[in-house]
């Protein structure tokens, strides 16, 4: 079954740049999806639609069968978690713990539920031991994991990460991918936008290539084992 369906999505920025020009694609439930495409293809613009930051100007996106619109925007944000490329856009509290607890607190959950979710999320990204540290003391890769924990604490069905391994060293990259595999094993659909074709070929169960605001190709990772 598809957890996300995108149909003929158009998006034009205020300055007239047409970033999406009829994008259509499906994301299967509990898949590991790699979204590939050159700079300017429309990947970030598309990702910003997936949790309602951009609303479709034309076309439609359905999440778990419900169309994203003004009315469902808030619900969508609880179902689809978005991790930005730069953790400094997402990590801002005085301590790691506070940062990850921010979402659950905002959801109006009880103190015990907030604590439980925060601890579970921090353990899932292997950052529990850093819970009392201010985020600015952390390495880039650690900050990235805190940003992921902040999204996980909302318990989304789908987690979407923009360039999760960019600027990470090989060890940091390996740790991050192990974390994503753990989330997938627990039943979350995981989607990454990446420039790393080798990583996508090795890791993804579903590959989507976009270019010029439309889908160029979609299929399983055998799509990437061609010479063209
Ligand atoms: P990608 O993430 O694949 O590099 P983007 O979604 O960032 O692609 O960009 C798609 C197109 O939209 C590009 O032509 C880009 O220059 C343009 N674009 C992105 N953000 C904005 C913006 N805020 N205002 C105007 N144009 C933008
Ligand atoms: P180049 O010299 O190829 O332009 P840079 O080192 O200037 O590469 O990085 C390009 C972009 O990547 C910059 O905008 C910077 O913000 C980001 N970047 C690079 N390394 C890191 C890092 N360790 N942490 C956060 N952002 C980084």
Tab-separated table of C-alpha atoms in Angstrom, residues 30-32 120-121 123-126 145 148 152 156-157 159 161 173-192 203:
chain	number	residue	atom	x	y	z
A	30	UNK	CA	7.420	0.884	5.464
A	31	UNK	CA	9.831	1.417	2.579
A	32	UNK	CA	13.311	2.909	2.592
A	120	UNK	CA	13.194	6.849	23.893
A	121	UNK	CA	14.032	9.249	21.049
A	123	UNK	CA	18.295	6.503	23.012
A	124	UNK	CA	17.234	5.718	19.444
A	125	UNK	CA	19.792	8.228	18.103
A	126	UNK	CA	22.402	7.286	20.731
A	145	UNK	CA	21.050	13.181	15.576
A	148	UNK	CA	16.282	13.544	14.314
A	152	UNK	CA	11.058	11.070	16.434
A	156	UNK	CA	5.561	10.208	13.001
A	157	UNK	CA	4.590	7.409	10.575
A	159	UNK	CA	10.402	10.428	8.607
A	161	UNK	CA	15.528	13.633	5.880
A	173	UNK	CA	27.570	8.256	8.204
A	174	UNK	CA	27.525	4.584	9.232
A	175	UNK	CA	26.026	5.419	12.642
A	176	UNK	CA	23.354	7.564	11.040
A	177	UNK	CA	22.333	4.883	8.561
A	178	UNK	CA	22.184	2.281	11.351
A	179	UNK	CA	19.855	4.618	13.230
A	180	UNK	CA	17.623	4.979	10.167
A	181	UNK	CA	17.552	1.203	9.708
A	182	UNK	CA	16.484	0.868	13.345
A	183	UNK	CA	13.571	3.231	12.735
A	184	UNK	CA	12.609	1.324	9.622
A	185	UNK	CA	12.723	-1.976	11.519
A	186	UNK	CA	10.369	-0.446	14.092
A	187	UNK	CA	7.826	0.224	11.333
A	188	UNK	CA	8.571	3.790	10.211
A	189	UNK	CA	8.721	4.682	6.523
A	190	UNK	CA	12.071	6.413	5.971
A	191	UNK	CA	12.813	8.719	3.053
A	192	UNK	CA	16.095	10.493	2.357
A	203	UNK	CA	20.309	1.153	1.156
